[in-house]
Coordinates of C-alpha atoms in Angstrom, one line a residue:
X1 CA 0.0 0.0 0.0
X2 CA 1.2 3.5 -0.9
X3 CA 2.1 5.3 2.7
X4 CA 0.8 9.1 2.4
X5 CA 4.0 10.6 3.8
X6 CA 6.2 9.6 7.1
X7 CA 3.7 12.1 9.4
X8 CA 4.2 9.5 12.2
X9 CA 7.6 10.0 12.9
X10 CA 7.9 13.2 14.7
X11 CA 8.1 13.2 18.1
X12 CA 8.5 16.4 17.9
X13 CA 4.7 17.5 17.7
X14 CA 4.2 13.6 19.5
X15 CA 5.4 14.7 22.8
X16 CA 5.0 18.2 22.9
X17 CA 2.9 18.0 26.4
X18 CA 5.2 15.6 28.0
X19 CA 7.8 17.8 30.2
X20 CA 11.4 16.5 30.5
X21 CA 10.6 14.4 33.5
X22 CA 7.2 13.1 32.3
X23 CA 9.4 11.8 29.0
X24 CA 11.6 10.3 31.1
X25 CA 8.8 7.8 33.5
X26 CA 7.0 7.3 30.1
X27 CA 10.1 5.4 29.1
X28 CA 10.7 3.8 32.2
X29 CA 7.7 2.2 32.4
X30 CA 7.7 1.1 28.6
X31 CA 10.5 -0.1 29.4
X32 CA 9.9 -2.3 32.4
X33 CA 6.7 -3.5 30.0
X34 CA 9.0 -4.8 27.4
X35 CA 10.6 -7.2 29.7
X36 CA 7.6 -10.4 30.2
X37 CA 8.9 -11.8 33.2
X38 CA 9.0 -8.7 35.1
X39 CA 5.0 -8.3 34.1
X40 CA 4.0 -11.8 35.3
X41 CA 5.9 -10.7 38.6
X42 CA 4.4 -7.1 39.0
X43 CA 1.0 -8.5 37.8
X44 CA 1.1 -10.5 40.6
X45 CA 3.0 -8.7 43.0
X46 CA 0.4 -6.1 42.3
X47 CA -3.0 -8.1 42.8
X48 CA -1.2 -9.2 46.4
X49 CA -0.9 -6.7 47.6
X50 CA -4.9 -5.3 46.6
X51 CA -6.2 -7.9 48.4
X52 CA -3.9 -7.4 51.4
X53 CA -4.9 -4.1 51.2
X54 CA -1.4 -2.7 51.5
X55 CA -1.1 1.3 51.6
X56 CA 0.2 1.1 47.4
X57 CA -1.7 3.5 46.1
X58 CA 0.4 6.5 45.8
X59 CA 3.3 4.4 44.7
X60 CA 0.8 3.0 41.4
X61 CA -0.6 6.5 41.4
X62 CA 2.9 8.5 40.7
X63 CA 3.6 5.2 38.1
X64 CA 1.3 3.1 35.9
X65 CA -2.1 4.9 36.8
X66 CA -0.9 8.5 36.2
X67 CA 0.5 7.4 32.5
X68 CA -2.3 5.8 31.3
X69 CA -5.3 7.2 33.3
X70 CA -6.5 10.7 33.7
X71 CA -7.6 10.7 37.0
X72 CA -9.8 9.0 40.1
X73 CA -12.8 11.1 39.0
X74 CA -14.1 13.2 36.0
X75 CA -12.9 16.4 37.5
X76 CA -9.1 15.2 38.3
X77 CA -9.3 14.4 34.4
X78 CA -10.2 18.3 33.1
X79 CA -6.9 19.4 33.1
X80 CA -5.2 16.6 31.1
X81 CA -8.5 17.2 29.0
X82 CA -7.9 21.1 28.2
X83 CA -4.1 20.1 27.5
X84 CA -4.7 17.8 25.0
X85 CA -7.3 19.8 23.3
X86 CA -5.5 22.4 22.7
X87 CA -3.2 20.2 20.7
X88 CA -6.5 19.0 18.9
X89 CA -7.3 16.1 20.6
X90 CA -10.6 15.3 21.8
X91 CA -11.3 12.8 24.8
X92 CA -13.1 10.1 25.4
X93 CA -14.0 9.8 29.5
X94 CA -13.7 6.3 30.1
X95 CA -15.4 5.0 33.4
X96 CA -12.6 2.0 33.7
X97 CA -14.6 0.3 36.8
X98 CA -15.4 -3.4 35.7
X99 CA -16.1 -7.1 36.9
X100 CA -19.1 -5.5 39.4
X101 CA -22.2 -7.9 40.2
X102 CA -25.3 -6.0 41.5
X103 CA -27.3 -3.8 40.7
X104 CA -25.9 -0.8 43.2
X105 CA -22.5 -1.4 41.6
X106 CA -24.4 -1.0 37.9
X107 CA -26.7 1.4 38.9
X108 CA -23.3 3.6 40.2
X109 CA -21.9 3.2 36.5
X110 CA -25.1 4.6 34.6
X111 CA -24.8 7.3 37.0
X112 CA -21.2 8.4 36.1
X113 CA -22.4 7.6 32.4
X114 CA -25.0 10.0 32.3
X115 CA -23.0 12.6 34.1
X116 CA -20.2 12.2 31.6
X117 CA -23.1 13.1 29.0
X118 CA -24.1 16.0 30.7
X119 CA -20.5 17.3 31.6
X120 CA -19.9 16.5 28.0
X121 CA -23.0 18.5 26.8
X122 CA -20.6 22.2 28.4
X123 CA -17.2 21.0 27.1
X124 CA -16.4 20.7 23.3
X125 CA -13.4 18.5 24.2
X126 CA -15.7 15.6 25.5
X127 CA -17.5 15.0 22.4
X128 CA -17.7 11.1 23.0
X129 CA -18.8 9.3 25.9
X130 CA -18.2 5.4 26.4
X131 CA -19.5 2.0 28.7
X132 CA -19.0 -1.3 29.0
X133 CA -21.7 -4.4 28.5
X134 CA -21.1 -5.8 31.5
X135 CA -20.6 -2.1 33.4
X136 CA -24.6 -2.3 33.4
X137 CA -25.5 -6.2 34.0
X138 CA -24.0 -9.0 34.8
X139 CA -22.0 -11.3 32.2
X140 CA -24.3 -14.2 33.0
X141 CA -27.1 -12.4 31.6
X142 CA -25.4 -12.2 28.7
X143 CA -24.0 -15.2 28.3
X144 CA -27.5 -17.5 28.9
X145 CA -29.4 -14.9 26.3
X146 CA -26.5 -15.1 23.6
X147 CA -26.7 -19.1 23.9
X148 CA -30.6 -18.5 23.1
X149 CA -31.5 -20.2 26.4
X150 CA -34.6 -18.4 27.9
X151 CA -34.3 -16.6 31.6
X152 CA -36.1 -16.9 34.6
X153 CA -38.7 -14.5 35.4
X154 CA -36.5 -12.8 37.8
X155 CA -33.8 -12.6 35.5
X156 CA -36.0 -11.3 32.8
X157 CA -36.7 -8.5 35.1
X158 CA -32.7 -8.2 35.9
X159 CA -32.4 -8.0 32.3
X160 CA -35.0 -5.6 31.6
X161 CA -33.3 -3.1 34.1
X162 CA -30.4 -3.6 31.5
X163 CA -32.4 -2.4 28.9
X164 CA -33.3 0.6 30.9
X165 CA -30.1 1.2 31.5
X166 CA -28.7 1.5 28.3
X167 CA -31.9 3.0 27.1
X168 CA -32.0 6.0 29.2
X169 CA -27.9 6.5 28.4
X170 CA -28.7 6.5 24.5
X171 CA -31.6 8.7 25.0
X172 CA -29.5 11.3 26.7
X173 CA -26.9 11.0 24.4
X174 CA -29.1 11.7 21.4
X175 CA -30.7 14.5 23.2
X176 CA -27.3 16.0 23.8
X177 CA -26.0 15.1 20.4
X178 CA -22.6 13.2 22.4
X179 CA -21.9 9.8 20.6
X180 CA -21.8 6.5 23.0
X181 CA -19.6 3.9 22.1
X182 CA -20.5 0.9 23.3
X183 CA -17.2 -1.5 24.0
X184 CA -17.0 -5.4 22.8
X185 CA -16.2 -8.0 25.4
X186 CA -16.3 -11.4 25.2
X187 CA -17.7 -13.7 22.0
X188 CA -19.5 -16.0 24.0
X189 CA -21.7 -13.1 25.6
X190 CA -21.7 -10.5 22.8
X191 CA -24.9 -11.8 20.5
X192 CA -26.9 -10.7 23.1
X193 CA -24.9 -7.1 24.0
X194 CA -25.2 -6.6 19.4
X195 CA -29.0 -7.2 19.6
X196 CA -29.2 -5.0 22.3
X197 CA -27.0 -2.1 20.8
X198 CA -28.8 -3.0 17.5
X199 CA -32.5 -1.8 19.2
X200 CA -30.9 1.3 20.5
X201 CA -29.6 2.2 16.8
X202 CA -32.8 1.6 15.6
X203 CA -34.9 4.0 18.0
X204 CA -31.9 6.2 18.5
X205 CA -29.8 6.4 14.8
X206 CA -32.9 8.0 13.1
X207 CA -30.8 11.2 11.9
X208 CA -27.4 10.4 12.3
X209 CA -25.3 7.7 14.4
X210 CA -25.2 8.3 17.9
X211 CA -25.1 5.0 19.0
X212 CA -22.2 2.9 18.1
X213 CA -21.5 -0.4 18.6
X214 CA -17.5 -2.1 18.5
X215 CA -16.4 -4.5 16.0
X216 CA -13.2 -7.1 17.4
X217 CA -12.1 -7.1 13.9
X218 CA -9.9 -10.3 15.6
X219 CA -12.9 -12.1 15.1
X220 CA -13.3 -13.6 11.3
X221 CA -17.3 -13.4 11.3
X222 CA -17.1 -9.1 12.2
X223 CA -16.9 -8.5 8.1
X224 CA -20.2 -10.6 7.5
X225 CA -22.0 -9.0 10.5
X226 CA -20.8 -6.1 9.6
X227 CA -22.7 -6.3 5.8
X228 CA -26.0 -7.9 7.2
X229 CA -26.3 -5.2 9.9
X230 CA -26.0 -2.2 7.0
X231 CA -28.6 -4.4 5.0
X232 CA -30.8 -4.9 8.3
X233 CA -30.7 -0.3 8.4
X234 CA -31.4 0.3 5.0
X235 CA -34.1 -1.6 4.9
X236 CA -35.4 -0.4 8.1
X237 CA -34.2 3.1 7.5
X238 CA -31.8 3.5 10.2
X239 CA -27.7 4.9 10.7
X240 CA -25.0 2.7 12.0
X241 CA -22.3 3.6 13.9
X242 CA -19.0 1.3 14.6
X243 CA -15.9 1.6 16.8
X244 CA -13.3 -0.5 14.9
X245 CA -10.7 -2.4 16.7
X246 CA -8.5 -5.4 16.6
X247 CA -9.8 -6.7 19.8
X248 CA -8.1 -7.5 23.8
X249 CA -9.2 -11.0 24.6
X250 CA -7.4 -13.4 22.5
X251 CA -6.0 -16.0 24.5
X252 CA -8.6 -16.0 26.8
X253 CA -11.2 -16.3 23.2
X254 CA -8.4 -19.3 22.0
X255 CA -8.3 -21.4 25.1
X256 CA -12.1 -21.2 25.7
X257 CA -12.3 -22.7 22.2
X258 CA -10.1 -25.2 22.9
X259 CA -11.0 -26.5 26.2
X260 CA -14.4 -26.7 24.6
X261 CA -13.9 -28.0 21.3
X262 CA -15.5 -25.5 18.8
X263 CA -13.9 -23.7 16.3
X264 CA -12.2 -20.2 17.7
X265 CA -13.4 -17.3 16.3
X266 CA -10.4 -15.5 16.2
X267 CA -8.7 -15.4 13.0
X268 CA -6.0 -17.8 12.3
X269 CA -3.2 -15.4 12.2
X270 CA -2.6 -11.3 12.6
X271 CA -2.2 -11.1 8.8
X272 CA -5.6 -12.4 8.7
X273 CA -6.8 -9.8 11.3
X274 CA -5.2 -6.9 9.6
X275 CA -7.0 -7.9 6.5
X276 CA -10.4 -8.3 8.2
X277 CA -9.9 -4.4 9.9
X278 CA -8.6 -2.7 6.8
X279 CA -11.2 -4.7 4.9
X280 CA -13.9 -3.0 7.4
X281 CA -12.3 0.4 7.4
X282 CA -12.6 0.0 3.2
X283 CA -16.4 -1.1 3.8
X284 CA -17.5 1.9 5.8
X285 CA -16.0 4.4 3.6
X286 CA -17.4 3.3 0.7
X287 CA -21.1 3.2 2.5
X288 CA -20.1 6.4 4.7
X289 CA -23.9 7.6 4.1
X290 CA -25.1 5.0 6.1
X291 CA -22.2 3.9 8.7
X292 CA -20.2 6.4 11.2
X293 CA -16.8 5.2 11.6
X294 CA -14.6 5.5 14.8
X295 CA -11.2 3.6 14.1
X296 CA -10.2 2.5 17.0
X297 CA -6.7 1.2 16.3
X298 CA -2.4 1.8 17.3
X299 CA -1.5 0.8 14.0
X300 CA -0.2 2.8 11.8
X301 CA -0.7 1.1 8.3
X302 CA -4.2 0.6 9.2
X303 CA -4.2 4.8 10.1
X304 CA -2.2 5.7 6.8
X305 CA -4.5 3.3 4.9
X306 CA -7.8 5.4 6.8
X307 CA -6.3 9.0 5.5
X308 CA -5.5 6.9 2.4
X309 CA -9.4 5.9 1.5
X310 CA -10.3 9.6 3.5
X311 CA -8.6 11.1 0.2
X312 CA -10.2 8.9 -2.2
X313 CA -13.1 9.6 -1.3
X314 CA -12.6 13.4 -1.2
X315 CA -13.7 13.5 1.9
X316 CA -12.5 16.8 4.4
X317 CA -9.8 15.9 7.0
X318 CA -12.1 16.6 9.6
X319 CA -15.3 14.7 8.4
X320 CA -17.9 14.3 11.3
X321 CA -18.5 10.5 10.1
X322 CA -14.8 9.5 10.8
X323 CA -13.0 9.5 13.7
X324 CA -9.3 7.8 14.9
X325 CA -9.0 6.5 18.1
X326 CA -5.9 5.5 20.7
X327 CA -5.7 4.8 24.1
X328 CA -4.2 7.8 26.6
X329 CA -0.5 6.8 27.1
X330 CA 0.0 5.2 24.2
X331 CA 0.7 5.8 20.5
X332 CA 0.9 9.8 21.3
X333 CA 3.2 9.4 18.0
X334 CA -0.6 8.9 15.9
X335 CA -3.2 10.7 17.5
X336 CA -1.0 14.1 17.8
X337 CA 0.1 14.1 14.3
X338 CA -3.0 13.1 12.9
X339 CA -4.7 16.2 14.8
X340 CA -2.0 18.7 13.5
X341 CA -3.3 17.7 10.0
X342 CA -7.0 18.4 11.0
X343 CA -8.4 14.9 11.5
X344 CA -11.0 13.8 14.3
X345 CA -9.1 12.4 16.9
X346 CA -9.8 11.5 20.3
X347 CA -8.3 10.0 22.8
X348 CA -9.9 7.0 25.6
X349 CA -9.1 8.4 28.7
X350 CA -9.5 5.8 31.2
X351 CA -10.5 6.9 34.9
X352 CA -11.8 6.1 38.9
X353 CA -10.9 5.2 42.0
X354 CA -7.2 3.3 42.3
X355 CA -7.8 0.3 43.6
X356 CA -11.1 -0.4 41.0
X357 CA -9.1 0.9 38.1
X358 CA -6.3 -1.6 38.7
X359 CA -7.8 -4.7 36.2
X360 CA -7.7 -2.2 33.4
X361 CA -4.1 -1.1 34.1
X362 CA -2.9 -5.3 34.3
X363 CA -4.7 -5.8 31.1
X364 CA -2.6 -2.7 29.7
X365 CA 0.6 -3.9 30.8
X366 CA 0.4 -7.4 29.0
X367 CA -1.5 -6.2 26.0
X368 CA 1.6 -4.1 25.6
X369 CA 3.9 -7.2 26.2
X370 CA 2.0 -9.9 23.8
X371 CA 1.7 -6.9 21.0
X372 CA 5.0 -7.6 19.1
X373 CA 6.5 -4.6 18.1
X374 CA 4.5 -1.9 19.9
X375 CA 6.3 -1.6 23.0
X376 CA 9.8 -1.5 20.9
X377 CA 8.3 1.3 19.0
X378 CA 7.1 3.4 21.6
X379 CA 10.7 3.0 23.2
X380 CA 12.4 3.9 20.0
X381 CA 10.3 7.4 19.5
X382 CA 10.6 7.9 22.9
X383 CA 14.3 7.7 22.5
X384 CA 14.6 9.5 19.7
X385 CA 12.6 12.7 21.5
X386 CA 15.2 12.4 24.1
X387 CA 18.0 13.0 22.0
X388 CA 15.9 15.6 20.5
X389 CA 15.5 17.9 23.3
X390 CA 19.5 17.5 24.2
X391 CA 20.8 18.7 20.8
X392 CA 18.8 21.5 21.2

């Protein structure tokens, strides 16, 4: 594929928030990532000491959290917010609070949910808002609807109160014009979360795409899904929206598979994956009338090959339909670059308390080790604005 120009290499504009010192933990800890063993120990070391309830915070807090998170509550976050934007790019709040149970614990998440919305509604740098599935009901749920066994009558009126749930977040969101992305989890409880999300497109997507659901492009049926859900809304008359990404639960996806003798949905290999996300990225642009795109992705042929297809199509940098996403703390080498040129861009922005936030943070730290190459890389630019800043 023809690359559009080297944009992603200057760190220059990359790290232009990051002071000298905040360069020099980013590194640190990227590098500690890199090295496997030291992961497995600090995972562990890590969850020990939680459950000990050892005083660790502040030591996690000044480290791991403060790279990748923006804060322990929505206001802690505003000033990493109002940096960023300046720079161009937008947030995504993400309430990173998960494996909960009851209903106090999910009834807690809608509520920072629809405050997100509404603290969205006075600040242009917010113009996205994010949960989980399993943030508003319990992964059991799930899992017994997506196997199309039928629920009790109690847990029909558990899952009802899921329905509210996302229901009254997708109402405010439309009535405050702030996308929701809704997040893929596992494949084994996700039929029932994509019916779900495909109802609130339906009442909801009747202008434009507000609600949008996530693609694990990992998985080798998202293409077909993909095609019979944009038949399903022109026939019905509705807008899709889709969050693009490769997907975070492979091994656990491959080992379920195995242990229980069907055929994994993950794709056989990640040449097979890349094709199946560039393959949806080519997809949505060509029915861009119909389909919203956010590309959720820290690749960076898969974010030249987006500007690539943005051109063909003549489309302006900034489009409303299209936006790129990365994760705060990583990849600052794509998301600042591609907002000097003009493009959407936003960034997930994990938050809450500590302690809660801690699963999210683990699952950062060996995503980052099992990703080959993306760890090297963001040592290697981070070197390179090093040296940068002492020649100057």
């Amino acid at each position: 594929m023809q690359k559009v120009d080297p944009i992603f290499e200057n760190t220059e504009i990359a790290f232009a928030l990051k002071s000298d010192s905040e360069l020099e933990r980013a590194y640190f800890l990227f590098k500690m990532i890199s090295i496997e063993p030291l992961v497995k120990i600090g995972t562990a070391a890590t969850n020990f000491a939680i459950k000990a309830h050892l005083p660790i915070e502040g030591l996690i807090r000044s480290t791991v959290f403060d790279h990748f998170c923006g804060g322990v509550n929505e206001d802690d976050c505003l000033p990493v917010i109002d940096r960023m934007y300046e720079k161009g790019v937008s947030s995504v709040l993400d309430y990173s609070v998960e494996g909960k149970e009851n209903v106090t614990q999910f009834d807690a998440a809608l509520k920072v949910v629809l405050k997100i919305i509404d603290f969205a509604k006075e600040i242009d740098a917010i113009p996205i808002a994010v949960f989980k599935p399993t943030g508003f009901g319990r992964f059991y749920l799930y899992e017994k609807l997506s196997k199309g066994e039928a629920l009790t009558e109690k847990e029909q009126e558990e899952w009802e109160r899921v329905v509210n749930r996302y229901d009254a977040v997708c109402k405010k969101s439309k009535e405050n014009d702030i996308a929701i992305l809704i997040d893929a989890e596992e494949s084994w409880m996700q039929d029932a979360a994509d019916d779900l999300i495909t109802q609130m497109m339906r009442k909801y997507n009747t202008e434009k795409s507000i609600v949008f659901n996530t693609l694990q492009m990992y998985r080798h049926d998202r293409l077909d899904f993909l095609k019979q859900q944009h038949a399903l809304a022109k026939k019905e008359g509705f807008y899709l929206g889709y969050k693009l990404v490769r997907g975070a639960y492979m091994e656990k996806e491959n080992d379920r598979a195995e242990e229980k003798g069907y055929v994994s949905p993950i794709c056989e290999n990640k040449k097979a994956t890349d094709t199946n996300f560039d393959e949806g990225l080519r997809y949505i642009l060509d029915n861009l009338n119909d389909i919203s795109l956010f590309s959720g992705t820290h690749n960076e042929e898969s974010s030249y090959l987006l500007m690539q297809l943005m051109q063909e199509h003549g489309l302006e940098n900034n489009d409303p339909r299209v936006w790129f996403g990365q994760l705060y703390g990583m990849s600052d080498h794509i998301s600042y670059n591609l907002a000097d040129r003009g493009y959407n861009v936003a960034k997930y922005m994990p938050f809450g308390p500590v302690r809660d936030v801690m699963p999210y943070l683990i699952r950062r730290a060996e995503e980052n080790t099992s990703v080959a190459g993306q760890t090297s890389r963001e040592l290697n630019l981070l070197a390179k604005e090093k040296k940068r800043r002492k020649q100057k």
